[in-house]
PDB file of C-alpha atoms in Angstrom:
ATOM      1  CA  LYS A   1      -5.150  -1.158   6.803  1.00  0.00           C
ATOM      2  CA  ILE A   2      -7.871   0.976   6.503  1.00  0.00           C
ATOM      3  CA  GLY A   3     -10.138   2.671   3.476  1.00  0.00           C
ATOM      4  CA  ARG A   4     -11.687   5.588   5.015  1.00  0.00           C
ATOM      5  CA  ALA A   5      -9.728   8.845   6.555  1.00  0.00           C
ATOM      6  CA  GLN A   6     -13.027   8.455   9.320  1.00  0.00           C
ATOM      7  CA  ASP A   7     -11.874   5.322  10.574  1.00  0.00           C
ATOM      8  CA  LEU A   8      -8.453   6.834  11.234  1.00  0.00           C
ATOM      9  CA  VAL A   9      -9.404   7.756  15.058  1.00  0.00           C
ATOM     10  CA  ARG A  10     -10.236   4.162  15.905  1.00  0.00           C
ATOM     11  CA  ALA A  11      -7.384   2.545  13.756  1.00  0.00           C
ATOM     12  CA  PHE A  12      -4.910   4.619  16.159  1.00  0.00           C
ATOM     13  CA  ARG A  13      -6.459   2.907  19.275  1.00  0.00           C
ATOM     14  CA  SER A  14      -5.226  -0.496  17.962  1.00  0.00           C
ATOM     15  CA  PRO A  15      -1.779  -1.950  19.214  1.00  0.00           C
ATOM     16  CA  ALA A  16      -0.897  -2.279  15.704  1.00  0.00           C
ATOM     17  CA  ASP A  17       2.585  -0.734  14.536  1.00  0.00           C
ATOM     18  CA  TYR A  18       1.478   0.952  11.368  1.00  0.00           C
ATOM     19  CA  VAL A  19      -1.810   2.574  10.565  1.00  0.00           C
ATOM     20  CA  PHE A  20      -2.271   2.220   6.398  1.00  0.00           C
ATOM     21  CA  LEU A  21      -4.613   4.071   4.837  1.00  0.00           C
ATOM     22  CA  THR A  22      -5.495   3.781   1.113  1.00  0.00           C
ATOM     23  CA  ALA A  23      -3.943   7.027  -0.663  1.00  0.00           C
ATOM     24  CA  GLY A  24      -7.366   7.496  -2.927  1.00  0.00           C
ATOM     25  CA  LYS A  25      -8.226  11.089  -3.640  1.00  0.00           C
ATOM     26  CA  ALA A  26     -10.804  11.737  -1.083  1.00  0.00           C
ATOM     27  CA  ASN A  27      -8.537  10.135   1.493  1.00  0.00           C
ATOM     28  CA  LEU A  28      -5.401  12.677   0.478  1.00  0.00           C
ATOM     29  CA  GLU A  29      -7.532  15.654   0.617  1.00  0.00           C
ATOM     30  CA  GLN A  30      -9.069  14.677   4.362  1.00  0.00           C
ATOM     31  CA  ILE A  31      -5.863  14.175   5.727  1.00  0.00           C
ATOM     32  CA  ALA A  32      -4.400  17.286   3.997  1.00  0.00           C
ATOM     33  CA  ARG A  33      -7.160  19.246   6.488  1.00  0.00           C
ATOM     34  CA  GLN A  34      -6.185  17.406   9.485  1.00  0.00           C
ATOM     35  CA  ARG A  35      -3.770  17.460  11.856  1.00  0.00           C
ATOM     36  CA  LEU A  36      -1.623  14.267  13.182  1.00  0.00           C
ATOM     37  CA  THR A  37      -0.236  14.058  16.600  1.00  0.00           C
ATOM     38  CA  PRO A  38       3.925  13.292  16.033  1.00  0.00           C
ATOM     39  CA  GLY A  39       3.145   9.830  17.544  1.00  0.00           C
ATOM     40  CA  GLN A  40       0.259   9.151  14.937  1.00  0.00           C
ATOM     41  CA  LYS A  41       2.598  10.682  12.241  1.00  0.00           C
ATOM     42  CA  LYS A  42       5.135   7.936  13.154  1.00  0.00           C
ATOM     43  CA  ARG A  43       2.588   4.968  12.851  1.00  0.00           C
ATOM     44  CA  PHE A  44       0.998   6.226  10.152  1.00  0.00           C
ATOM     45  CA  ALA A  45       1.463   5.102   6.220  1.00  0.00           C
ATOM     46  CA  TRP A  46       0.016   5.720   2.923  1.00  0.00           C
ATOM     47  CA  SER A  47      -1.340   2.432   0.820  1.00  0.00           C
ATOM     48  CA  LEU A  48      -1.037   3.323  -2.999  1.00  0.00           C
ATOM     49  CA  PRO A  49      -3.640   2.077  -4.810  1.00  0.00           C
ATOM     50  CA  PRO A  50      -2.432  -0.860  -7.202  1.00  0.00           C
ATOM     51  CA  LEU A  51      -4.040   1.094 -10.124  1.00  0.00           C
ATOM     52  CA  ILE A  52      -3.767   4.836 -10.954  1.00  0.00           C
ATOM     53  CA  LEU A  53      -5.801   6.264 -13.964  1.00  0.00           C
ATOM     54  CA  GLU A  54      -3.730   8.104 -16.061  1.00  0.00           C
ATOM     55  CA  LYS A  55      -6.138  11.004 -16.000  1.00  0.00           C
ATOM     56  CA  ASP A  56      -4.963  10.463 -11.920  1.00  0.00           C
ATOM     57  CA  LEU A  57      -1.069  10.576 -12.076  1.00  0.00           C
ATOM     58  CA  ASP A  58      -0.268  13.894 -11.966  1.00  0.00           C
ATOM     59  CA  TYR A  59      -2.493  14.786  -9.463  1.00  0.00           C
ATOM     60  CA  THR A  60      -1.432  11.335  -7.520  1.00  0.00           C
ATOM     61  CA  GLN A  61       2.498  12.456  -8.261  1.00  0.00           C
ATOM     62  CA  ARG A  62       1.835  15.615  -6.384  1.00  0.00           C
ATOM     63  CA  ALA A  63       0.130  14.745  -3.733  1.00  0.00           C
ATOM     64  CA  VAL A  64       2.770  12.008  -2.820  1.00  0.00           C
ATOM     65  CA  SER A  65       5.588  15.062  -2.994  1.00  0.00           C
ATOM     66  CA  TRP A  66       3.286  17.231  -0.959  1.00  0.00           C
ATOM     67  CA  TYR A  67       2.911  14.564   1.965  1.00  0.00           C
ATOM     68  CA  ARG A  68       6.561  13.348   1.526  1.00  0.00           C
ATOM     69  CA  ASP A  69       7.884  17.136   2.154  1.00  0.00           C
ATOM     70  CA  ARG A  70       5.536  17.416   4.952  1.00  0.00           C
ATOM     71  CA  GLY A  71       7.296  14.246   7.023  1.00  0.00           C
ATOM     72  CA  TYR A  72       5.323  11.589   5.857  1.00  0.00           C
ATOM     73  CA  HIS A  73       7.501   8.847   4.985  1.00  0.00           C
ATOM     74  CA  THR A  74       5.929   5.192   5.194  1.00  0.00           C
ATOM     75  CA  TRP A  75       4.734   4.022   2.154  1.00  0.00           C
ATOM     76  CA  GLU A  76       3.354   0.991   0.531  1.00  0.00           C
ATOM     77  CA  VAL A  77       3.317   0.269  -3.035  1.00  0.00           C
ATOM     78  CA  ASN A  78       1.605  -1.955  -4.896  1.00  0.00           C
ATOM     79  CA  ASN A  79       2.621  -1.478  -8.770  1.00  0.00           C
ATOM     80  CA  TRP A  80       6.090  -1.319 -10.355  1.00  0.00           C
ATOM     81  CA  SER A  81       5.360   2.542 -11.406  1.00  0.00           C
ATOM     82  CA  HIS A  82       5.020   3.440  -7.918  1.00  0.00           C
ATOM     83  CA  PHE A  83       8.593   3.530  -7.347  1.00  0.00           C
ATOM     84  CA  GLU A  84       8.568   6.599  -9.709  1.00  0.00           C
ATOM     85  CA  PHE A  85       6.865   8.495  -7.273  1.00  0.00           C
ATOM     86  CA  PHE A  86       9.923   8.200  -4.669  1.00  0.00           C
ATOM     87  CA  GLU A  87      13.110   8.386  -7.117  1.00  0.00           C
ATOM     88  CA  LYS A  88      16.267  10.148  -6.038  1.00  0.00           C
ATOM     89  CA  VAL A  89      14.178  10.685  -2.442  1.00  0.00           C
ATOM     90  CA  ALA A  90      16.248   9.934   0.304  1.00  0.00           C
ATOM     91  CA  GLY A  91      14.826   8.913   4.079  1.00  0.00           C
ATOM     92  CA  LEU A  92      11.614   7.016   3.364  1.00  0.00           C
ATOM     93  CA  HIS A  93      10.448   3.807   4.154  1.00  0.00           C
ATOM     94  CA  LEU A  94       9.098   1.966   1.480  1.00  0.00           C
ATOM     95  CA  ILE A  95       6.923  -0.997   1.873  1.00  0.00           C
ATOM     96  CA  ALA A  96       5.820  -3.838  -1.097  1.00  0.00           C
ATOM     97  CA  GLY A  97       2.534  -4.428  -0.737  1.00  0.00           C
ATOM     98  CA  CYS A  98       0.945  -7.934  -1.400  1.00  0.00           C
ATOM     99  CA  ARG A  99       0.131  -6.907  -4.905  1.00  0.00           C
ATOM    100  CA  PHE A 100       3.571  -7.886  -6.321  1.00  0.00           C
ATOM    101  CA  ASN A 101       3.169 -11.364  -5.260  1.00  0.00           C
ATOM    102  CA  LEU A 102       6.303 -11.902  -3.935  1.00  0.00           C
ATOM    103  CA  ARG A 103       7.307 -15.635  -3.266  1.00  0.00           C
ATOM    104  CA  ASN A 104      10.377 -16.283  -3.637  1.00  0.00           C
ATOM    105  CA  ARG A 105      14.478 -14.586  -2.478  1.00  0.00           C
ATOM    106  CA  ALA A 106      14.835 -13.113  -6.374  1.00  0.00           C
ATOM    107  CA  ALA A 107      11.467 -11.207  -6.090  1.00  0.00           C
ATOM    108  CA  LEU A 108      12.248  -9.877  -2.450  1.00  0.00           C
ATOM    109  CA  ALA A 109      15.778  -8.777  -3.544  1.00  0.00           C
ATOM    110  CA  CYS A 110      14.058  -7.188  -6.708  1.00  0.00           C
ATOM    111  CA  VAL A 111      11.898  -5.178  -4.420  1.00  0.00           C
ATOM    112  CA  ALA A 112      14.839  -4.445  -2.275  1.00  0.00           C
ATOM    113  CA  GLU A 113      16.647  -2.742  -5.040  1.00  0.00           C
ATOM    114  CA  PHE A 114      14.143  -0.148  -5.526  1.00  0.00           C
ATOM    115  CA  GLY A 115      14.097   0.545  -2.049  1.00  0.00           C
ATOM    116  CA  CYS A 116      11.665  -1.537   0.012  1.00  0.00           C
ATOM    117  CA  GLN A 117      12.662  -2.355   3.564  1.00  0.00           C
ATOM    118  CA  GLN A 118       9.610  -4.471   4.011  1.00  0.00           C
ATOM    119  CA  ALA A 119       7.438  -6.843   1.770  1.00  0.00           C
ATOM    120  CA  VAL A 120       4.442  -8.303   2.166  1.00  0.00           C
ATOM    121  CA  LEU A 121       4.539 -11.539   0.806  1.00  0.00           C
ATOM    122  CA  SER A 122       2.126 -13.203  -1.652  1.00  0.00           C
ATOM    123  CA  LEU A 123      -1.185 -14.553  -0.087  1.00  0.00           C
ATOM    124  CA  GLU A 124      -0.889 -17.261  -1.986  1.00  0.00           C
ATOM    125  CA  ILE A 125       2.527 -18.161  -0.680  1.00  0.00           C
ATOM    126  CA  THR A 126       3.086 -22.327   0.179  1.00  0.00           C
ATOM    127  CA  ARG A 127       4.505 -23.755   3.431  1.00  0.00           C
ATOM    128  CA  LYS A 128       7.517 -24.646   1.463  1.00  0.00           C
ATOM    129  CA  GLU A 129       8.225 -21.612   0.063  1.00  0.00           C
ATOM    130  CA  LEU A 130       8.166 -20.211   3.283  1.00  0.00           C
ATOM    131  CA  GLN A 131      10.430 -22.151   5.072  1.00  0.00           C
ATOM    132  CA  GLU A 132      12.741 -21.892   1.817  1.00  0.00           C
ATOM    133  CA  LEU A 133      12.926 -17.776   3.004  1.00  0.00           C
ATOM    134  CA  THR A 134      13.644 -19.088   6.393  1.00  0.00           C
ATOM    135  CA  ARG A 135      17.040 -20.651   5.349  1.00  0.00           C
ATOM    136  CA  ASP A 136      19.114 -17.347   4.672  1.00  0.00           C
ATOM    137  CA  PRO A 137      17.611 -14.380   5.624  1.00  0.00           C
ATOM    138  CA  PRO A 138      15.899 -12.187   2.475  1.00  0.00           C
ATOM    139  CA  SER A 139      17.334  -8.415   1.802  1.00  0.00           C
ATOM    140  CA  VAL A 140      13.978  -7.022   3.105  1.00  0.00           C
ATOM    141  CA  VAL A 141      12.132  -8.353   5.956  1.00  0.00           C
ATOM    142  CA  PRO A 142       9.117 -10.244   4.956  1.00  0.00           C
ATOM    143  CA  VAL A 143       5.492  -9.934   6.200  1.00  0.00           C
ATOM    144  CA  VAL A 144       2.873 -12.369   6.057  1.00  0.00           C
ATOM    145  CA  GLN A 145      -0.819 -11.112   6.337  1.00  0.00           C
ATOM    146  CA  VAL A 146      -2.643 -13.996   8.458  1.00  0.00           C
ATOM    147  CA  TYR A 147      -6.348 -11.520   8.217  1.00  0.00           C
ATOM    148  CA  GLY A 148      -7.889  -9.605   5.752  1.00  0.00           C
ATOM    149  CA  TRP A 149     -10.286  -9.601   2.589  1.00  0.00           C
ATOM    150  CA  PRO A 150      -8.255  -9.400   0.079  1.00  0.00           C
ATOM    151  CA  PRO A 151      -9.914  -8.399  -3.597  1.00  0.00           C
ATOM    152  CA  LEU A 152     -10.477 -11.330  -5.931  1.00  0.00           C
ATOM    153  CA  PHE A 153      -9.636  -9.159  -8.884  1.00  0.00           C
ATOM    154  CA  LEU A 154      -9.178  -5.563  -9.905  1.00  0.00           C
ATOM    155  CA  SER A 155     -10.834  -4.114 -13.262  1.00  0.00           C
ATOM    156  CA  ARG A 156     -10.749  -1.163 -15.418  1.00  0.00           C
ATOM    157  CA  LEU A 157     -13.667  -1.863 -17.111  1.00  0.00           C
ATOM    158  CA  PRO A 158     -17.307  -1.636 -16.206  1.00  0.00           C
ATOM    159  CA  VAL A 159     -18.976  -4.462 -14.362  1.00  0.00           C
ATOM    160  CA  LYS A 160     -22.266  -5.442 -15.643  1.00  0.00           C
ATOM    161  CA  LEU A 161     -25.377  -5.106 -13.128  1.00  0.00           C
ATOM    162  CA  ARG A 162     -28.175  -6.929 -13.015  1.00  0.00           C
ATOM    163  CA  GLY A 163     -30.434  -4.986 -10.616  1.00  0.00           C
ATOM    164  CA  ASP A 164     -28.567  -3.627  -7.504  1.00  0.00           C
ATOM    165  CA  ARG A 165     -25.967  -7.057  -7.709  1.00  0.00           C
ATOM    166  CA  ALA A 166     -22.692  -7.617 -10.152  1.00  0.00           C
ATOM    167  CA  LEU A 167     -23.369 -10.131 -12.742  1.00  0.00           C
ATOM    168  CA  LEU A 168     -19.829 -11.569 -13.865  1.00  0.00           C
ATOM    169  CA  THR A 169     -19.838 -13.530 -17.003  1.00  0.00           C
TER     170      THR A 169
END
């Protein structure tokens, strides 16, 4: 998963099955001007940001529709409201991101009902919870993230700065 469109070339050199790009406005507009090869397009996935401000909802809805119409079928959703972007649309590959904090069979069944084929399990899942999931295969393919830099939190409120460093109080 990458956050900048300019890192795509290097990411496609990796052996990863999918290359996820955060679906922020700058990336959405930059990829609209590029042409991906059919092989790249097959491996490409948009990752919707967990927080989309109200003022950006219409733009994001139009962008998602525009990309869906052009064959971008793999999307990582990271918020329950993201499912509204994909209502009544067939042929998509939806992946529930780690922001859903999925840790049990009931939670996995819920995202499956919304159309997800895969689900990234909670970064805080315990070994016992993982073992319980292996007893009876869940309704979606569970994905375990083994490496990354997860954010500690997400806030719409501005962070106080002290000099050039954030100061959390």
